[in-house]
Amino acid sequence: MNLTDPRYKESALVQEMFETPRIIREFDFSQGKEAAEAIKGTGRLVLTGEGSSRIFPAKSFMLDVLCRGIPLAVFTDGARQVHQYNLRDSAVLAASNSGQTKEVISLFHHLIEQGHQKRFGLTANRETRLEAASNRCYTLNCGKENAVAATKSVVEQALFYRSLLGVYGATGALVKHQQQAADKAEEVLQSQLDAEIVKTIAAADVIYFAGRNDGVAEELTLKTNEITRKKSDFLEGTYAVHGIEEVMNPTEVVIVVDPFPSEVEKFHEVLVQGVGMSVVAIASEETRFPTIRIPKVEGYDSVLQLLAGWNVLVSVGVANGINLDKPQRARKVGNEFLG
């Protein structure tokens, strides 16, 4: 992103994105210890919320737990679906920036009626309905977001979830590399992208994201709608080469986040050669596709991938003359509790 260009620097969305390095640098990994101890005691955790408050924070956390072999069973679904689950033996942690999200508040009222005593909240505001309905509610330090698309808050939510692993002795790398990650985050956001890559994506009718089910590609799929006003879809894993190619066409593009080397050839064969469409990669290594290179920082790779995706989407939005801060229909609070 070019911060000397008024199309970038005067946008609230871009300004909030550029607050993310500070949030990383100043984050306190000890703040959630009380909740972490209670969660460890149950051995079961349900992470819920709606939209961006759940996708990247919850799914990147789940992947980290599984890769590390931490003895904690973690699940995530939207709050309305979680209403159906038997949560008697599980801790529940709900994220809502506004603290007013209808589905989340309804779930916590439901749990209160059942006498559930391990209800934890995470919000960007104080004295909210979520705080009132929680046994313990934590407040983000990122401050208010004026843009509709959530950005800096998503990263702080993800860091908070990761901080819960301190009781398992699993936050050492996060603390050790925290300052380096903040520096690299700023570098990724300021990176000037290849003009041809931006041109290709800006011209696409549909932008697909493919990659791991860790929340990165899925969150960028949502941000594509809010920031570029283009249609998008998340193609988890190898979904992109398992049937959807039948309805893809050369006017569309696939952005693959951190592709598995063993799958690159198949993507090239099916999508580039078969469909005739463009494929772009976001990765720390060069790939056979046009690649947006990002640095690696232990514990923070998914965060840097997300920020690189933001850079792509903002650059595309600016290239197409989009007002980044004023979508026509999207709202800051998707479904606010008013009762």
GROMACS .gro file of C-alpha atoms in nm:
model
  339
    1MET     CA    1   0.000   0.000   0.000
    2ASN     CA    2   0.119   0.345  -0.088
    3LEU     CA    3   0.070   0.577   0.209
    4THR     CA    4   0.175   0.885   0.012
    5ASP     CA    5  -0.126   0.838  -0.215
    6PRO     CA    6  -0.440   1.006  -0.073
    7ARG     CA    7  -0.655   0.720  -0.204
    8TYR     CA    8  -0.482   0.505   0.057
    9LYS     CA    9  -0.377   0.730   0.341
   10GLU     CA   10  -0.714   0.906   0.377
   11SER     CA   11  -0.904   0.578   0.412
   12ALA     CA   12  -1.014   0.475   0.763
   13LEU     CA   13  -0.981   0.113   0.653
   14VAL     CA   14  -0.615   0.156   0.559
   15GLN     CA   15  -0.539   0.358   0.872
   16GLU     CA   16  -0.683   0.080   1.088
   17MET     CA   17  -0.487  -0.184   0.900
   18PHE     CA   18  -0.169   0.010   0.974
   19GLU     CA   19  -0.247   0.008   1.346
   20THR     CA   20  -0.202  -0.370   1.344
   21PRO     CA   21   0.179  -0.370   1.385
   22ARG     CA   22   0.142  -0.166   1.705
   23ILE     CA   23  -0.125  -0.404   1.832
   24ILE     CA   24   0.109  -0.697   1.775
   25ARG     CA   25   0.400  -0.515   1.938
   26GLU     CA   26   0.209  -0.418   2.253
   27PHE     CA   27  -0.002  -0.730   2.303
   28ASP     CA   28   0.004  -0.877   2.657
   29PHE     CA   29   0.010  -1.256   2.632
   30SER     CA   30  -0.063  -1.297   3.004
   31GLN     CA   31  -0.397  -1.114   3.014
   32GLY     CA   32  -0.624  -1.415   2.959
   33LYS     CA   33  -0.474  -1.637   3.229
   34GLU     CA   34  -0.793  -1.662   3.437
   35ALA     CA   35  -0.996  -1.786   3.141
   36ALA     CA   36  -0.710  -2.009   3.026
   37GLU     CA   37  -0.699  -2.191   3.360
   38ALA     CA   38  -1.074  -2.250   3.357
   39ILE     CA   39  -1.063  -2.373   2.997
   40LYS     CA   40  -0.775  -2.608   3.073
   41GLY     CA   41  -0.978  -2.750   3.359
   42THR     CA   42  -1.258  -2.852   3.123
   43GLY     CA   43  -1.037  -2.974   2.838
   44ARG     CA   44  -1.310  -2.864   2.596
   45LEU     CA   45  -1.357  -2.522   2.437
   46VAL     CA   46  -1.620  -2.389   2.197
   47LEU     CA   47  -1.527  -2.068   2.015
   48THR     CA   48  -1.819  -1.880   1.868
   49GLY     CA   49  -1.915  -1.546   1.718
   50GLU     CA   50  -2.025  -1.421   1.377
   51GLY     CA   51  -1.835  -1.319   1.064
   52SER     CA   52  -1.479  -1.196   1.104
   53SER     CA   53  -1.493  -1.226   1.483
   54ARG     CA   54  -1.494  -1.604   1.445
   55ILE     CA   55  -1.339  -1.709   1.113
   56PHE     CA   56  -0.969  -1.625   1.145
   57PRO     CA   57  -0.938  -1.604   1.525
   58ALA     CA   58  -1.105  -1.939   1.589
   59LYS     CA   59  -0.976  -2.142   1.297
   60SER     CA   60  -0.613  -2.031   1.322
   61PHE     CA   61  -0.626  -2.118   1.693
   62MET     CA   62  -0.771  -2.463   1.620
   63LEU     CA   63  -0.497  -2.537   1.370
   64ASP     CA   64  -0.229  -2.430   1.618
   65VAL     CA   65  -0.374  -2.655   1.890
   66LEU     CA   66  -0.387  -2.955   1.656
   67CYS     CA   67  -0.036  -2.902   1.514
   68ARG     CA   68   0.111  -2.873   1.864
   69GLY     CA   69  -0.078  -3.174   1.999
   70ILE     CA   70  -0.214  -2.972   2.291
   71PRO     CA   71  -0.466  -3.173   2.498
   72LEU     CA   72  -0.756  -2.938   2.435
   73ALA     CA   73  -1.059  -3.022   2.220
   74VAL     CA   74  -1.157  -2.704   2.033
   75PHE     CA   75  -1.467  -2.656   1.820
   76THR     CA   76  -1.616  -2.360   1.640
   77ASP     CA   77  -1.950  -2.275   1.483
   78GLY     CA   78  -2.179  -1.977   1.459
   79ALA     CA   79  -2.367  -1.893   1.778
   80ARG     CA   80  -2.710  -1.989   1.646
   81GLN     CA   81  -2.589  -2.338   1.560
   82VAL     CA   82  -2.407  -2.368   1.893
   83HIS     CA   83  -2.749  -2.326   2.061
   84GLN     CA   84  -2.814  -2.689   1.963
   85TYR     CA   85  -2.505  -2.833   2.133
   86ASN     CA   86  -2.474  -2.990   2.475
   87LEU     CA   87  -2.218  -2.756   2.632
   88ARG     CA   88  -2.242  -2.882   2.989
   89ASP     CA   89  -1.877  -2.994   3.000
   90SER     CA   90  -1.735  -2.723   2.772
   91ALA     CA   91  -1.607  -2.373   2.825
   92VAL     CA   92  -1.758  -2.124   2.579
   93LEU     CA   93  -1.572  -1.819   2.450
   94ALA     CA   94  -1.767  -1.575   2.232
   95ALA     CA   95  -1.615  -1.286   2.039
   96SER     CA   96  -1.819  -0.982   1.939
   97ASN     CA   97  -1.654  -0.647   1.875
   98SER     CA   98  -1.973  -0.457   1.944
   99GLY     CA   99  -2.066  -0.677   2.238
  100GLN     CA  100  -2.420  -0.656   2.102
  101THR     CA  101  -2.432  -0.932   1.837
  102LYS     CA  102  -2.780  -1.085   1.857
  103GLU     CA  103  -2.686  -1.449   1.802
  104VAL     CA  104  -2.410  -1.437   2.063
  105ILE     CA  105  -2.621  -1.264   2.328
  106SER     CA  106  -2.903  -1.510   2.269
  107LEU     CA  107  -2.663  -1.803   2.316
  108PHE     CA  108  -2.528  -1.667   2.643
  109HIS     CA  109  -2.879  -1.602   2.778
  110HIS     CA  110  -2.960  -1.963   2.687
  111LEU     CA  111  -2.651  -2.083   2.878
  112ILE     CA  112  -2.742  -1.870   3.180
  113GLU     CA  113  -3.083  -2.038   3.191
  114GLN     CA  114  -2.902  -2.373   3.199
  115GLY     CA  115  -2.676  -2.265   3.485
  116HIS     CA  116  -2.362  -2.280   3.270
  117GLN     CA  117  -2.072  -2.114   3.456
  118LYS     CA  118  -1.788  -2.104   3.203
  119ARG     CA  119  -1.903  -1.826   2.973
  120PHE     CA  120  -1.622  -1.601   2.850
  121GLY     CA  121  -1.654  -1.296   2.628
  122LEU     CA  122  -1.416  -1.096   2.409
  123THR     CA  123  -1.525  -0.754   2.290
  124ALA     CA  124  -1.389  -0.416   2.181
  125ASN     CA  125  -1.629  -0.219   2.402
  126ARG     CA  126  -1.701  -0.196   2.773
  127GLU     CA  127  -2.036  -0.225   2.952
  128THR     CA  128  -2.195  -0.430   2.675
  129ARG     CA  129  -2.463  -0.699   2.678
  130LEU     CA  130  -2.192  -0.959   2.620
  131GLU     CA  131  -2.001  -0.842   2.925
  132ALA     CA  132  -2.317  -0.856   3.134
  133ALA     CA  133  -2.390  -1.211   3.018
  134SER     CA  134  -2.036  -1.344   3.070
  135ASN     CA  135  -1.872  -1.491   3.377
  136ARG     CA  136  -1.560  -1.304   3.263
  137CYS     CA  137  -1.532  -1.067   2.968
  138TYR     CA  138  -1.210  -0.933   2.816
  139THR     CA  139  -1.179  -0.605   2.627
  140LEU     CA  140  -0.955  -0.560   2.324
  141ASN     CA  141  -0.709  -0.271   2.327
  142CYS     CA  142  -0.724  -0.198   1.954
  143GLY     CA  143  -0.986   0.074   1.989
  144LYS     CA  144  -1.287   0.152   1.773
  145GLU     CA  145  -1.296   0.062   1.406
  146ASN     CA  146  -1.464   0.318   1.180
  147ALA     CA  147  -1.443   0.113   0.862
  148VAL     CA  148  -1.711  -0.150   0.805
  149ALA     CA  149  -1.456  -0.424   0.739
  150ALA     CA  150  -1.300  -0.551   1.064
  151THR     CA  151  -0.921  -0.564   1.043
  152LYS     CA  152  -0.704  -0.477   1.343
  153SER     CA  153  -0.960  -0.631   1.580
  154VAL     CA  154  -0.943  -0.965   1.397
  155VAL     CA  155  -0.569  -0.989   1.458
  156GLU     CA  156  -0.599  -0.894   1.826
  157GLN     CA  157  -0.875  -1.152   1.874
  158ALA     CA  158  -0.647  -1.416   1.721
  159LEU     CA  159  -0.360  -1.316   1.949
  160PHE     CA  160  -0.589  -1.334   2.252
  161TYR     CA  161  -0.693  -1.686   2.162
  162ARG     CA  162  -0.329  -1.786   2.117
  163SER     CA  163  -0.247  -1.635   2.457
  164LEU     CA  164  -0.474  -1.897   2.617
  165LEU     CA  165  -0.208  -2.157   2.535
  166GLY     CA  166   0.028  -2.001   2.789
  167VAL     CA  167  -0.104  -2.243   3.053
  168TYR     CA  168   0.029  -2.525   2.833
  169GLY     CA  169   0.369  -2.354   2.796
  170ALA     CA  170   0.297  -2.292   2.428
  171THR     CA  171   0.337  -1.916   2.384
  172GLY     CA  172   0.716  -1.897   2.399
  173ALA     CA  173   0.766  -1.841   2.026
  174LEU     CA  174   0.491  -1.580   2.018
  175VAL     CA  175   0.655  -1.376   2.292
  176LYS     CA  176   1.008  -1.431   2.161
  177HIS     CA  177   0.927  -1.315   1.807
  178GLN     CA  178   0.667  -1.052   1.895
  179GLN     CA  179   0.876  -0.746   1.804
  180GLN     CA  180   1.007  -0.905   1.486
  181ALA     CA  181   0.651  -0.992   1.385
  182ALA     CA  182   0.540  -0.632   1.438
  183ASP     CA  183   0.824  -0.508   1.216
  184LYS     CA  184   0.744  -0.762   0.945
  185ALA     CA  185   0.372  -0.682   0.964
  186GLU     CA  186   0.449  -0.321   0.879
  187GLU     CA  187   0.676  -0.436   0.599
  188VAL     CA  188   0.404  -0.657   0.449
  189LEU     CA  189   0.144  -0.381   0.461
  190GLN     CA  190   0.380  -0.129   0.297
  191SER     CA  191   0.493  -0.370   0.027
  192GLN     CA  192   0.435  -0.247  -0.328
  193LEU     CA  193   0.271  -0.526  -0.523
  194ASP     CA  194   0.354  -0.627  -0.879
  195ALA     CA  195   0.137  -0.411  -1.104
  196GLU     CA  196   0.050  -0.703  -1.332
  197ILE     CA  197  -0.074  -0.912  -1.039
  198VAL     CA  198  -0.297  -0.627  -0.920
  199LYS     CA  199  -0.422  -0.569  -1.275
  200THR     CA  200  -0.510  -0.938  -1.317
  201ILE     CA  201  -0.702  -0.958  -0.990
  202ALA     CA  202  -0.873  -0.621  -1.043
  203ALA     CA  203  -1.007  -0.738  -1.379
  204ALA     CA  204  -1.140  -1.072  -1.251
  205ASP     CA  205  -1.514  -1.137  -1.238
  206VAL     CA  206  -1.476  -1.365  -0.934
  207ILE     CA  207  -1.189  -1.397  -0.687
  208TYR     CA  208  -1.148  -1.742  -0.534
  209PHE     CA  209  -0.926  -1.811  -0.235
  210ALA     CA  210  -0.779  -2.154  -0.176
  211GLY     CA  211  -0.568  -2.295   0.105
  212ARG     CA  212  -0.568  -2.443   0.450
  213ASN     CA  213  -0.873  -2.436   0.673
  214ASP     CA  214  -0.698  -2.200   0.915
  215GLY     CA  215  -0.922  -1.898   0.862
  216VAL     CA  216  -0.683  -1.697   0.645
  217ALA     CA  217  -0.825  -1.769   0.299
  218GLU     CA  218  -1.181  -1.779   0.433
  219GLU     CA  219  -1.145  -1.442   0.606
  220LEU     CA  220  -0.997  -1.290   0.290
  221THR     CA  221  -1.297  -1.425   0.099
  222LEU     CA  222  -1.526  -1.219   0.322
  223LYS     CA  223  -1.301  -0.914   0.301
  224THR     CA  224  -1.310  -0.939  -0.081
  225ASN     CA  225  -1.682  -0.865  -0.076
  226GLU     CA  226  -1.649  -0.574   0.167
  227ILE     CA  227  -1.337  -0.413   0.017
  228THR     CA  228  -1.340  -0.486  -0.359
  229ARG     CA  229  -1.719  -0.537  -0.405
  230LYS     CA  230  -1.641  -0.848  -0.608
  231LYS     CA  231  -1.789  -1.193  -0.572
  232SER     CA  232  -1.566  -1.447  -0.401
  233ASP     CA  233  -1.557  -1.802  -0.271
  234PHE     CA  234  -1.339  -2.001  -0.033
  235LEU     CA  235  -1.212  -2.329  -0.178
  236GLU     CA  236  -1.074  -2.524   0.115
  237GLY     CA  237  -0.779  -2.754   0.056
  238THR     CA  238  -0.804  -2.910  -0.292
  239TYR     CA  239  -1.170  -2.816  -0.345
  240ALA     CA  240  -1.050  -2.597  -0.636
  241VAL     CA  241  -0.957  -2.908  -0.837
  242HIS     CA  242  -1.241  -3.138  -0.733
  243GLY     CA  243  -1.532  -3.037  -0.951
  244ILE     CA  244  -1.575  -2.660  -0.934
  245GLU     CA  245  -1.344  -2.626  -1.236
  246GLU     CA  246  -1.645  -2.735  -1.441
  247VAL     CA  247  -1.803  -2.391  -1.396
  248MET     CA  248  -1.490  -2.176  -1.371
  249ASN     CA  249  -1.379  -1.960  -1.662
  250PRO     CA  250  -1.071  -1.760  -1.774
  251THR     CA  251  -1.216  -1.430  -1.648
  252GLU     CA  252  -1.182  -1.550  -1.287
  253VAL     CA  253  -0.877  -1.579  -1.062
  254VAL     CA  254  -0.766  -1.807  -0.777
  255ILE     CA  255  -0.542  -1.677  -0.499
  256VAL     CA  256  -0.374  -1.969  -0.321
  257VAL     CA  257  -0.249  -1.892   0.030
  258ASP     CA  258   0.064  -2.082   0.134
  259PRO     CA  259   0.009  -2.371  -0.111
  260PHE     CA  260   0.133  -2.719  -0.029
  261PRO     CA  261   0.424  -2.783  -0.271
  262SER     CA  262   0.284  -3.126  -0.353
  263GLU     CA  263  -0.041  -2.971  -0.480
  264VAL     CA  264   0.098  -2.692  -0.696
  265GLU     CA  265   0.129  -2.903  -1.012
  266LYS     CA  266  -0.231  -3.020  -0.987
  267PHE     CA  267  -0.356  -2.665  -0.946
  268HIS     CA  268  -0.154  -2.561  -1.251
  269GLU     CA  269  -0.279  -2.852  -1.459
  270VAL     CA  270  -0.648  -2.811  -1.374
  271LEU     CA  271  -0.683  -2.435  -1.337
  272VAL     CA  272  -0.418  -2.275  -1.555
  273GLN     CA  273  -0.397  -2.532  -1.835
  274GLY     CA  274  -0.749  -2.673  -1.808
  275VAL     CA  275  -0.961  -2.366  -1.735
  276GLY     CA  276  -0.723  -2.102  -1.868
  277MET     CA  277  -0.758  -1.887  -1.558
  278SER     CA  278  -0.492  -1.704  -1.357
  279VAL     CA  279  -0.359  -1.839  -1.029
  280VAL     CA  280  -0.167  -1.617  -0.785
  281ALA     CA  281   0.007  -1.732  -0.468
  282ILE     CA  282   0.071  -1.565  -0.132
  283ALA     CA  283   0.369  -1.749   0.013
  284SER     CA  284   0.706  -1.717   0.182
  285GLU     CA  285   0.871  -1.910  -0.104
  286GLU     CA  286   0.853  -1.868  -0.480
  287THR     CA  287   0.600  -2.093  -0.653
  288ARG     CA  288   0.536  -2.168  -1.018
  289PHE     CA  289   0.254  -1.911  -1.004
  290PRO     CA  290   0.303  -1.533  -0.984
  291THR     CA  291   0.386  -1.506  -0.614
  292ILE     CA  292   0.341  -1.234  -0.354
  293ARG     CA  293   0.635  -1.309  -0.126
  294ILE     CA  294   0.606  -1.255   0.248
  295PRO     CA  295   0.852  -1.314   0.534
  296LYS     CA  296   0.829  -1.601   0.780
  297VAL     CA  297   0.814  -1.536   1.155
  298GLU     CA  298   0.762  -1.832   1.385
  299GLY     CA  299   0.415  -1.819   1.539
  300TYR     CA  300   0.296  -1.538   1.313
  301ASP     CA  301   0.291  -1.681   0.961
  302SER     CA  302  -0.089  -1.685   0.936
  303VAL     CA  303  -0.107  -1.323   1.055
  304LEU     CA  304   0.140  -1.211   0.789
  305GLN     CA  305  -0.052  -1.405   0.524
  306LEU     CA  306  -0.371  -1.226   0.628
  307LEU     CA  307  -0.203  -0.886   0.611
  308ALA     CA  308  -0.062  -0.963   0.267
  309GLY     CA  309  -0.416  -1.045   0.156
  310TRP     CA  310  -0.538  -0.711   0.292
  311ASN     CA  311  -0.272  -0.539   0.085
  312VAL     CA  312  -0.394  -0.720  -0.226
  313LEU     CA  313  -0.759  -0.636  -0.168
  314VAL     CA  314  -0.698  -0.269  -0.089
  315SER     CA  315  -0.477  -0.236  -0.398
  316VAL     CA  316  -0.749  -0.394  -0.610
  317GLY     CA  317  -1.017  -0.172  -0.460
  318VAL     CA  318  -0.812   0.142  -0.526
  319ALA     CA  319  -0.731   0.027  -0.881
  320ASN     CA  320  -1.104  -0.008  -0.948
  321GLY     CA  321  -1.195   0.327  -0.792
  322ILE     CA  322  -1.382   0.177  -0.495
  323ASN     CA  323  -1.457   0.389  -0.190
  324LEU     CA  324  -1.298   0.157   0.066
  325ASP     CA  325  -1.492   0.295   0.363
  326LYS     CA  326  -1.846   0.307   0.223
  327PRO     CA  327  -1.999  -0.020   0.107
  328GLN     CA  328  -2.359   0.011  -0.015
  329ARG     CA  329  -2.522  -0.255   0.202
  330ALA     CA  330  -2.271  -0.410   0.443
  331ARG     CA  331  -2.303  -0.299   0.809
  332LYS     CA  332  -2.059  -0.282   1.096
  333VAL     CA  333  -2.281  -0.493   1.323
  334GLY     CA  334  -2.441  -0.767   1.119
  335ASN     CA  335  -2.733  -0.840   1.354
  336GLU     CA  336  -2.750  -0.625   1.665
  337PHE     CA  337  -2.940  -0.734   1.978
  338LEU     CA  338  -3.201  -0.465   2.043
  339GLY     CA  339  -3.432  -0.640   2.289
   0.00000   0.00000   0.00000
